PDB file of C-alpha atoms in Angstrom:
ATOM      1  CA  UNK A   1      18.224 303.500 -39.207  1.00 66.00           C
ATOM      2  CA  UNK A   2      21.215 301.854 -40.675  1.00 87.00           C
ATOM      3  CA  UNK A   3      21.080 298.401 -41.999  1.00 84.00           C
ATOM      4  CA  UNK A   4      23.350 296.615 -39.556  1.00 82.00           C
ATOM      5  CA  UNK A   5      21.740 298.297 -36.286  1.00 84.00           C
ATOM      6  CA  UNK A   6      18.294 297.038 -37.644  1.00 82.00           C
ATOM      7  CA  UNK A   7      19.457 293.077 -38.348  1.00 81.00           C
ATOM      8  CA  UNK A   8      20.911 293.179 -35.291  1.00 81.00           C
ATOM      9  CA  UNK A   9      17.576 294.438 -32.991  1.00 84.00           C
ATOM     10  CA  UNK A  10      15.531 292.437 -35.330  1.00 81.00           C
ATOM     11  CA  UNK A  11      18.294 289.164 -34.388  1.00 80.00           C
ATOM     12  CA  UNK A  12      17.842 289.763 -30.592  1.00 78.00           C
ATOM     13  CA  UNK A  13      14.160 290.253 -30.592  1.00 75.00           C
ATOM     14  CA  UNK A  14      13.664 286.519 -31.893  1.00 76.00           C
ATOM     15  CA  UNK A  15      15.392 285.157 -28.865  1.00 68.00           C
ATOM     16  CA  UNK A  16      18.712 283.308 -28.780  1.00 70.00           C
ATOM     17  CA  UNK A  17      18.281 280.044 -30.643  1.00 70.00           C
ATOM     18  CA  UNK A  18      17.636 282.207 -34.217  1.00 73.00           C
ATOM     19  CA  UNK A  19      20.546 284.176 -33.862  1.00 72.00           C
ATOM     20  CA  UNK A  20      22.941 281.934 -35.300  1.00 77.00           C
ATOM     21  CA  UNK A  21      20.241 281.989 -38.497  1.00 81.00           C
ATOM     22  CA  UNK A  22      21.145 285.576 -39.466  1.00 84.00           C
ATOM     23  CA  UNK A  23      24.486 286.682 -41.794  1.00 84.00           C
ATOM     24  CA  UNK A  24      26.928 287.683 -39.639  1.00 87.00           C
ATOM     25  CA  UNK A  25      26.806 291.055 -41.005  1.00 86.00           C
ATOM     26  CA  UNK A  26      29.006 292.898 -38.464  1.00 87.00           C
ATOM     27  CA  UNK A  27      31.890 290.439 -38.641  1.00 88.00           C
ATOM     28  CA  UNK A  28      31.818 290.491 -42.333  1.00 89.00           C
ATOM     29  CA  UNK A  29      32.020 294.527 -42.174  1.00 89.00           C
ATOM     30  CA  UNK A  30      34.986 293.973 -40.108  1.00 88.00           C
ATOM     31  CA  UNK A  31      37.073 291.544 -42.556  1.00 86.00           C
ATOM     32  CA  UNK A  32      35.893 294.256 -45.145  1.00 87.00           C
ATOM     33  CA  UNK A  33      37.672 296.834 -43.523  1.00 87.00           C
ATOM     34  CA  UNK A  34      40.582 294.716 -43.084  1.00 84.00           C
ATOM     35  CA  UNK A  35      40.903 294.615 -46.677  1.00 81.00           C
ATOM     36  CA  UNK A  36      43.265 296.943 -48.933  1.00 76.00           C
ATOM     37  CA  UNK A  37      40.537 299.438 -50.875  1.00 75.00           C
ATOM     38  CA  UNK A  38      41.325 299.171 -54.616  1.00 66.00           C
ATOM     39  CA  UNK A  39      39.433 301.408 -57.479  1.00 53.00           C
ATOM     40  CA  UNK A  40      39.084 299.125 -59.984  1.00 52.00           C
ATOM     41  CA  UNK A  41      38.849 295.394 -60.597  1.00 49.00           C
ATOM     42  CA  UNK A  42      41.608 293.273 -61.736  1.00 49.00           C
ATOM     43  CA  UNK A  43      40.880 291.791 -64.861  1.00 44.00           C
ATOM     44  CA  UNK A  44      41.919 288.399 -64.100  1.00 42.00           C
ATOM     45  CA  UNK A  45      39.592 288.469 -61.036  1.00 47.00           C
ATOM     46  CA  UNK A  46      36.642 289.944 -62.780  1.00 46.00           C
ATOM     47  CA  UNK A  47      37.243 287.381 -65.330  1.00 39.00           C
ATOM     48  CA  UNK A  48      38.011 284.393 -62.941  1.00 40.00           C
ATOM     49  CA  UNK A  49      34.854 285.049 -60.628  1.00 45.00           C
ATOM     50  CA  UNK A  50      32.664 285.235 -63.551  1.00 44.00           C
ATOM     51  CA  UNK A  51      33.178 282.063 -65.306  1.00 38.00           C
ATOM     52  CA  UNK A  52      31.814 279.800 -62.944  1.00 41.00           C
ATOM     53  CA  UNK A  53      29.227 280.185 -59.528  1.00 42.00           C
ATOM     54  CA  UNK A  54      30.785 277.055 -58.216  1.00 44.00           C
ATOM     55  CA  UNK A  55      34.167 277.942 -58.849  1.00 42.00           C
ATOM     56  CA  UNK A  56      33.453 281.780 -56.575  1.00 43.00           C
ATOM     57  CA  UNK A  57      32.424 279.715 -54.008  1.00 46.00           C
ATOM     58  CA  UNK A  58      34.875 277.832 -52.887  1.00 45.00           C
ATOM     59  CA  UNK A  59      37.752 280.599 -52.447  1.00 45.00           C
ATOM     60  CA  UNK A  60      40.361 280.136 -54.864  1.00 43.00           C
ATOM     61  CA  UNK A  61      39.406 277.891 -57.081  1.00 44.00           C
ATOM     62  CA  UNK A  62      39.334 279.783 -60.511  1.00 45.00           C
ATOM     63  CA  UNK A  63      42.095 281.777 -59.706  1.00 46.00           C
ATOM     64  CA  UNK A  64      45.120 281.740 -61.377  1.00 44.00           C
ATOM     65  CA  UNK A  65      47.862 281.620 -58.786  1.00 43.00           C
ATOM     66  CA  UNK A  66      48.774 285.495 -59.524  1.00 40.00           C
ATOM     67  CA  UNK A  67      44.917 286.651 -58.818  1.00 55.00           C
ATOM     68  CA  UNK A  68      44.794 284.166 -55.459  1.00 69.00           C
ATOM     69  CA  UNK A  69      42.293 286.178 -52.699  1.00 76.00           C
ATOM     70  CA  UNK A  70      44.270 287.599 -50.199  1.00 80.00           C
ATOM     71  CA  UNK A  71      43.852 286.365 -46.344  1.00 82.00           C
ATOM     72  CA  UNK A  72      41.077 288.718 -46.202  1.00 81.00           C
ATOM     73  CA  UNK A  73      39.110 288.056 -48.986  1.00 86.00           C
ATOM     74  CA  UNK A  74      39.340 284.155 -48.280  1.00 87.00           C
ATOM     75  CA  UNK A  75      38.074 284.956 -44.823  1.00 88.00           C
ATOM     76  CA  UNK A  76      35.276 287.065 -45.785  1.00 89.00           C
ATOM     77  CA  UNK A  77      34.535 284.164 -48.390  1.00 91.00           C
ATOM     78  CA  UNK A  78      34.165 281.553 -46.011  1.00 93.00           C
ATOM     79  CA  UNK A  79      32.237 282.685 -44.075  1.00 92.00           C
ATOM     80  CA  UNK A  80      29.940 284.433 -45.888  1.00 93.00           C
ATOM     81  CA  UNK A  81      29.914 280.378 -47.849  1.00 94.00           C
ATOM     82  CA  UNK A  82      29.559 279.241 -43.863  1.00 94.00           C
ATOM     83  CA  UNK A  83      26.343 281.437 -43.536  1.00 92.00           C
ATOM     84  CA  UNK A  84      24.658 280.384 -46.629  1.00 93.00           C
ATOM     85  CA  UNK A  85      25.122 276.975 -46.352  1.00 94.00           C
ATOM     86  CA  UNK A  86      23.627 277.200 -42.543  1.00 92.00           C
ATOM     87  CA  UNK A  87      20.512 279.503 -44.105  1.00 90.00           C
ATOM     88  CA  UNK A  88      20.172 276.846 -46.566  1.00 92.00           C
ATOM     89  CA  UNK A  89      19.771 273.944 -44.379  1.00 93.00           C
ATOM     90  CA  UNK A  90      17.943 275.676 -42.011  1.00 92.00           C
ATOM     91  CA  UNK A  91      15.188 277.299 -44.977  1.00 92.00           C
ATOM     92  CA  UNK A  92      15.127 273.157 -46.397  1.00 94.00           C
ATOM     93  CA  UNK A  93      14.432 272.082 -43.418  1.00 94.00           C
ATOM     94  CA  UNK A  94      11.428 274.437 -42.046  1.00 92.00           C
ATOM     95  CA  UNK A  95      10.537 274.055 -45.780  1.00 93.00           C
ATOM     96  CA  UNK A  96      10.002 270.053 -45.638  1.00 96.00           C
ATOM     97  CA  UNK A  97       7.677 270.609 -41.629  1.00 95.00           C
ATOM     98  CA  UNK A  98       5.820 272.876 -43.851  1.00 94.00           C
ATOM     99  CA  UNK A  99       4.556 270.767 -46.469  1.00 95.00           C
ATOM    100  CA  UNK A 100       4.421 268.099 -44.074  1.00 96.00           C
ATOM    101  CA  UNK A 101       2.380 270.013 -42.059  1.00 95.00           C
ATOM    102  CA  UNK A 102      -0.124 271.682 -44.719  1.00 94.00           C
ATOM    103  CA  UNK A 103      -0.621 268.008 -45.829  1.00 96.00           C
ATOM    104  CA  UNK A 104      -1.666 266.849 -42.300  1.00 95.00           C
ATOM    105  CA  UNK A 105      -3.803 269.750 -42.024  1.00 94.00           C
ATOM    106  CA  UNK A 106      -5.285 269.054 -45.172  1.00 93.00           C
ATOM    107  CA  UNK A 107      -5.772 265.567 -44.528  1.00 94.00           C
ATOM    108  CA  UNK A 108      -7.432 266.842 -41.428  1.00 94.00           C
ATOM    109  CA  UNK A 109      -9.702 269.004 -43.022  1.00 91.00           C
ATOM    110  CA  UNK A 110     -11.190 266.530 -45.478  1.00 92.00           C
ATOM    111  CA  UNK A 111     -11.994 264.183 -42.700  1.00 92.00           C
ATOM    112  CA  UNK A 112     -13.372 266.747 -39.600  1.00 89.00           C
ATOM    113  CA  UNK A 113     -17.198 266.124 -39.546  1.00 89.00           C
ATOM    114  CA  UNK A 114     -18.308 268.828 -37.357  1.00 91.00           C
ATOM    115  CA  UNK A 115     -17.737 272.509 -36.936  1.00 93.00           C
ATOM    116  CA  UNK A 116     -15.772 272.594 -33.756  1.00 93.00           C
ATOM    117  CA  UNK A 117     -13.068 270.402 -35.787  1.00 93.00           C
ATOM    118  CA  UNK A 118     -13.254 272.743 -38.601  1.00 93.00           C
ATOM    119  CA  UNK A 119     -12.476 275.309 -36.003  1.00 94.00           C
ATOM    120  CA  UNK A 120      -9.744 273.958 -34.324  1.00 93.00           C
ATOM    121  CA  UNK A 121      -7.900 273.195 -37.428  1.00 94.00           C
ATOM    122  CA  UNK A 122      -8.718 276.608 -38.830  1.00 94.00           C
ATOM    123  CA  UNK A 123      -6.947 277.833 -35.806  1.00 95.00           C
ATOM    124  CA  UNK A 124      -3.860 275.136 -36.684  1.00 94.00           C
ATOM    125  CA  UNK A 125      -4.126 276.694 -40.117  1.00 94.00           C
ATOM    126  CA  UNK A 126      -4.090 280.051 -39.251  1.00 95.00           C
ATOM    127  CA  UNK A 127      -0.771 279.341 -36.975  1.00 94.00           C
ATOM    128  CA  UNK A 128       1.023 277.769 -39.735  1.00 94.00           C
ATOM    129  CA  UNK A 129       0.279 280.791 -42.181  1.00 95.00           C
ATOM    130  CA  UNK A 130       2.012 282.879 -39.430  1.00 92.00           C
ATOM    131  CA  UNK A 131       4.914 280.688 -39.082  1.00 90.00           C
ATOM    132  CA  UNK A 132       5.223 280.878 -43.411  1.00 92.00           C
ATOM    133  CA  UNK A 133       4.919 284.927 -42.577  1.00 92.00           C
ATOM    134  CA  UNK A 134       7.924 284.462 -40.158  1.00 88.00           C
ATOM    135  CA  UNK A 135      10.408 282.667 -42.762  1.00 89.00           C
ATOM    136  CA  UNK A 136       9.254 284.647 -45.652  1.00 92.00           C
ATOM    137  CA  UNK A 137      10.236 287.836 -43.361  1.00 88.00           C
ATOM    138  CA  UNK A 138      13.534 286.034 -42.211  1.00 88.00           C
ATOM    139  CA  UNK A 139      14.428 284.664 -45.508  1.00 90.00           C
ATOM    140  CA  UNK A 140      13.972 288.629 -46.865  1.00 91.00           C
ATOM    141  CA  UNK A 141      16.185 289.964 -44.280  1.00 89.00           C
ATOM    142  CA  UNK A 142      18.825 287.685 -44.937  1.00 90.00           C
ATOM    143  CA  UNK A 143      18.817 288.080 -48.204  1.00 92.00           C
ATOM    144  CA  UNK A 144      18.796 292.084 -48.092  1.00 91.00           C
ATOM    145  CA  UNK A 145      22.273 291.740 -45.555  1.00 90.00           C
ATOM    146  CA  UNK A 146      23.724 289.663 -48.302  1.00 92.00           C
ATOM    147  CA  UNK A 147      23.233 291.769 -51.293  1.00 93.00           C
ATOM    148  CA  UNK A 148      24.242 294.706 -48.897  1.00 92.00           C
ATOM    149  CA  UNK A 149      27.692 293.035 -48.158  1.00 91.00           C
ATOM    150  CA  UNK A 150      28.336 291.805 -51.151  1.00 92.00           C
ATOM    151  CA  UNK A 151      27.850 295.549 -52.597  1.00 91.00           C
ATOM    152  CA  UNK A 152      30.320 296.947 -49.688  1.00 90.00           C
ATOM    153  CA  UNK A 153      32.308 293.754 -50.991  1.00 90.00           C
ATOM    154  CA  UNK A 154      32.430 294.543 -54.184  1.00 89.00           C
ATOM    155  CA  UNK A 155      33.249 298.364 -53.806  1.00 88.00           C
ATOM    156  CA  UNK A 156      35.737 298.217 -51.310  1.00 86.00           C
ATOM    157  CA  UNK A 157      37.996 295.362 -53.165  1.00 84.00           C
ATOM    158  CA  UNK A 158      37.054 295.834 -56.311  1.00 81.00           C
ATOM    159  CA  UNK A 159      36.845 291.559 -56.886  1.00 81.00           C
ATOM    160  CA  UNK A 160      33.059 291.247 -58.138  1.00 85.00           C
ATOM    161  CA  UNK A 161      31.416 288.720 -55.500  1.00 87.00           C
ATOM    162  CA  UNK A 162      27.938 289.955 -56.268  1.00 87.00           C
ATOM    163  CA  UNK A 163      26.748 288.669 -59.462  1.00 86.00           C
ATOM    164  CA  UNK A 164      28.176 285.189 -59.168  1.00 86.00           C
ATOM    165  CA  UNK A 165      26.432 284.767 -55.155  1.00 87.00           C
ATOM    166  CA  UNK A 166      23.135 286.792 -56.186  1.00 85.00           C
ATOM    167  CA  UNK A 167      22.558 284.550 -59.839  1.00 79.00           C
TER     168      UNK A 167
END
Protein backbone atom coordinates (compact mmCIF):
# COMPACT_ATOMS: atom_id res chain seq x y z
CA UNK A 1 0.00 0.00 0.00
CA UNK A 2 1.57 3.28 -0.76
CA UNK A 3 2.52 5.65 1.92
CA UNK A 4 0.13 8.50 1.23
CA UNK A 5 -3.09 6.15 0.75
CA UNK A 6 -2.18 4.63 4.24
CA UNK A 7 -1.77 8.27 6.28
CA UNK A 8 -4.66 9.20 4.77
CA UNK A 9 -7.12 5.95 5.93
CA UNK A 10 -5.19 5.94 9.08
CA UNK A 11 -6.19 10.21 9.29
CA UNK A 12 -9.93 9.44 8.68
CA UNK A 13 -10.22 6.50 10.93
CA UNK A 14 -9.35 8.81 14.06
CA UNK A 15 -12.33 10.98 13.38
CA UNK A 16 -12.29 14.63 12.31
CA UNK A 17 -10.81 16.65 15.14
CA UNK A 18 -7.11 14.69 14.57
CA UNK A 19 -7.00 15.33 11.10
CA UNK A 20 -5.58 18.62 11.17
CA UNK A 21 -2.65 16.70 13.47
CA UNK A 22 -1.25 14.79 10.46
CA UNK A 23 1.47 16.37 7.65
CA UNK A 24 -0.34 17.37 4.94
CA UNK A 25 1.33 14.89 2.86
CA UNK A 26 -0.80 15.12 -0.31
CA UNK A 27 -0.61 18.89 -0.61
CA UNK A 28 3.05 18.83 -0.10
CA UNK A 29 3.31 16.10 -3.07
CA UNK A 30 1.48 18.57 -5.05
CA UNK A 31 3.86 21.78 -4.50
CA UNK A 32 6.58 19.04 -5.21
CA UNK A 33 5.40 18.45 -8.48
CA UNK A 34 5.02 22.00 -9.11
CA UNK A 35 8.60 22.32 -8.79
CA UNK A 36 11.28 22.34 -11.77
CA UNK A 37 13.20 18.66 -11.32
CA UNK A 38 16.95 19.42 -11.19
CA UNK A 39 19.84 16.52 -11.03
CA UNK A 40 22.06 17.91 -8.85
CA UNK A 41 22.28 20.40 -6.00
CA UNK A 42 23.45 23.86 -6.32
CA UNK A 43 26.33 24.42 -4.35
CA UNK A 44 25.34 27.55 -2.82
CA UNK A 45 22.09 25.85 -1.64
CA UNK A 46 23.70 22.74 -0.36
CA UNK A 47 26.03 25.00 1.35
CA UNK A 48 23.43 27.64 2.57
CA UNK A 49 20.92 24.94 4.02
CA UNK A 50 23.63 23.29 5.83
CA UNK A 51 25.10 25.91 7.91
CA UNK A 52 22.41 26.55 10.13
CA UNK A 53 18.83 24.43 11.23
CA UNK A 54 17.36 27.75 12.13
CA UNK A 55 18.39 29.50 9.22
CA UNK A 56 16.45 26.26 6.74
CA UNK A 57 13.61 26.98 8.56
CA UNK A 58 12.53 30.04 7.99
CA UNK A 59 12.63 30.09 3.98
CA UNK A 60 15.22 32.27 2.79
CA UNK A 61 17.11 33.21 5.32
CA UNK A 62 20.69 31.84 4.52
CA UNK A 63 20.34 32.36 1.07
CA UNK A 64 22.27 34.52 -0.81
CA UNK A 65 19.94 36.52 -3.01
CA UNK A 66 21.14 34.41 -6.25
CA UNK A 67 20.20 30.87 -4.43
CA UNK A 68 16.62 32.53 -3.06
CA UNK A 69 13.85 29.33 -3.08
CA UNK A 70 11.70 29.69 -5.80
CA UNK A 71 7.72 30.25 -5.16
CA UNK A 72 7.56 26.63 -4.87
CA UNK A 73 10.07 25.73 -2.64
CA UNK A 74 9.00 28.66 -0.18
CA UNK A 75 5.54 27.18 -0.31
CA UNK A 76 6.45 23.72 0.32
CA UNK A 77 8.67 25.27 3.21
CA UNK A 78 6.02 26.85 4.97
CA UNK A 79 4.04 24.68 5.28
CA UNK A 80 5.80 21.83 5.93
CA UNK A 81 7.34 24.71 9.03
CA UNK A 82 3.24 25.24 9.54
CA UNK A 83 2.84 21.42 10.23
CA UNK A 84 5.65 21.00 12.57
CA UNK A 85 5.08 23.75 14.58
CA UNK A 86 1.19 22.51 14.96
CA UNK A 87 2.68 18.69 15.76
CA UNK A 88 4.83 20.36 18.19
CA UNK A 89 2.33 22.12 20.19
CA UNK A 90 -0.01 19.59 19.96
CA UNK A 91 2.84 16.52 21.17
CA UNK A 92 3.83 19.43 24.29
CA UNK A 93 0.71 19.68 25.12
CA UNK A 94 -0.69 15.89 25.42
CA UNK A 95 2.89 15.56 26.81
CA UNK A 96 2.30 18.02 29.96
CA UNK A 97 -1.83 15.97 30.67
CA UNK A 98 0.43 13.06 30.70
CA UNK A 99 2.70 13.69 33.41
CA UNK A 100 0.05 15.47 35.04
CA UNK A 101 -1.95 12.67 34.88
CA UNK A 102 0.63 9.73 35.84
CA UNK A 103 1.32 12.00 38.90
CA UNK A 104 -2.39 12.07 39.96
CA UNK A 105 -2.57 8.50 39.41
CA UNK A 106 0.34 7.97 41.37
CA UNK A 107 -0.69 10.10 44.05
CA UNK A 108 -3.78 8.01 43.91
CA UNK A 109 -2.20 4.89 44.22
CA UNK A 110 -0.15 5.61 47.33
CA UNK A 111 -3.21 6.70 49.15
CA UNK A 112 -6.15 3.89 47.92
CA UNK A 113 -6.61 1.64 51.04
CA UNK A 114 -8.62 -1.08 49.65
CA UNK A 115 -8.62 -3.29 46.62
CA UNK A 116 -11.58 -1.99 44.75
CA UNK A 117 -9.54 1.48 44.65
CA UNK A 118 -6.53 -0.30 43.53
CA UNK A 119 -8.78 -1.59 40.84
CA UNK A 120 -10.33 1.28 39.63
CA UNK A 121 -7.16 3.14 39.28
CA UNK A 122 -5.51 0.15 37.67
CA UNK A 123 -8.22 0.51 35.16
CA UNK A 124 -7.33 4.60 34.98
CA UNK A 125 -3.80 3.33 34.54
CA UNK A 126 -4.33 0.96 32.06
CA UNK A 127 -6.35 3.79 29.91
CA UNK A 128 -3.60 6.19 30.12
CA UNK A 129 -0.95 3.53 28.87
CA UNK A 130 -3.31 3.25 25.82
CA UNK A 131 -3.61 6.84 25.25
CA UNK A 132 0.73 6.95 25.49
CA UNK A 133 0.28 3.86 22.77
CA UNK A 134 -1.89 6.29 20.65
CA UNK A 135 0.74 9.33 20.50
CA UNK A 136 3.70 7.13 20.32
CA UNK A 137 1.83 5.54 17.10
CA UNK A 138 0.82 9.13 15.88
CA UNK A 139 4.03 10.75 16.65
CA UNK A 140 5.72 7.62 14.39
CA UNK A 141 3.50 8.21 11.55
CA UNK A 142 4.16 11.70 11.36
CA UNK A 143 7.44 11.43 11.54
CA UNK A 144 7.72 8.57 8.75
CA UNK A 145 5.49 11.24 6.19
CA UNK A 146 8.14 13.76 6.99
CA UNK A 147 11.27 11.93 6.27
CA UNK A 148 9.28 10.54 3.19
CA UNK A 149 8.70 14.15 1.82
CA UNK A 150 11.60 15.50 2.63
CA UNK A 151 13.36 12.50 0.56
CA UNK A 152 10.84 13.23 -2.55
CA UNK A 153 12.00 16.91 -1.55
CA UNK A 154 15.25 16.45 -1.75
CA UNK A 155 15.33 14.31 -5.04
CA UNK A 156 13.07 16.15 -7.03
CA UNK A 157 14.83 19.78 -6.38
CA UNK A 158 17.91 18.80 -5.62
CA UNK A 159 18.04 21.69 -2.42
CA UNK A 160 18.90 19.26 0.63
CA UNK A 161 15.89 19.88 3.20
CA UNK A 162 16.45 16.56 4.89
CA UNK A 163 19.38 16.66 7.05
CA UNK A 164 18.87 20.14 8.43
CA UNK A 165 14.69 19.18 9.42
CA UNK A 166 15.62 15.43 10.47
CA UNK A 167 18.96 16.64 12.93
Amino acid sequence: MKFGKLLKETTEGMGPEMTDLFVRYKELKKYLKAMKKQKQPAAGQQAAMQHDEDASHSGNQGLAPEDALSAEETAFVNMLNEDLLRFNRFFIDKEEDSVIKLQTLSDRINAASSMEQLQALRAELVDCHGEMVLLLHWSLLNYAAVVKILKKHDKRSGLLLRAPYLA
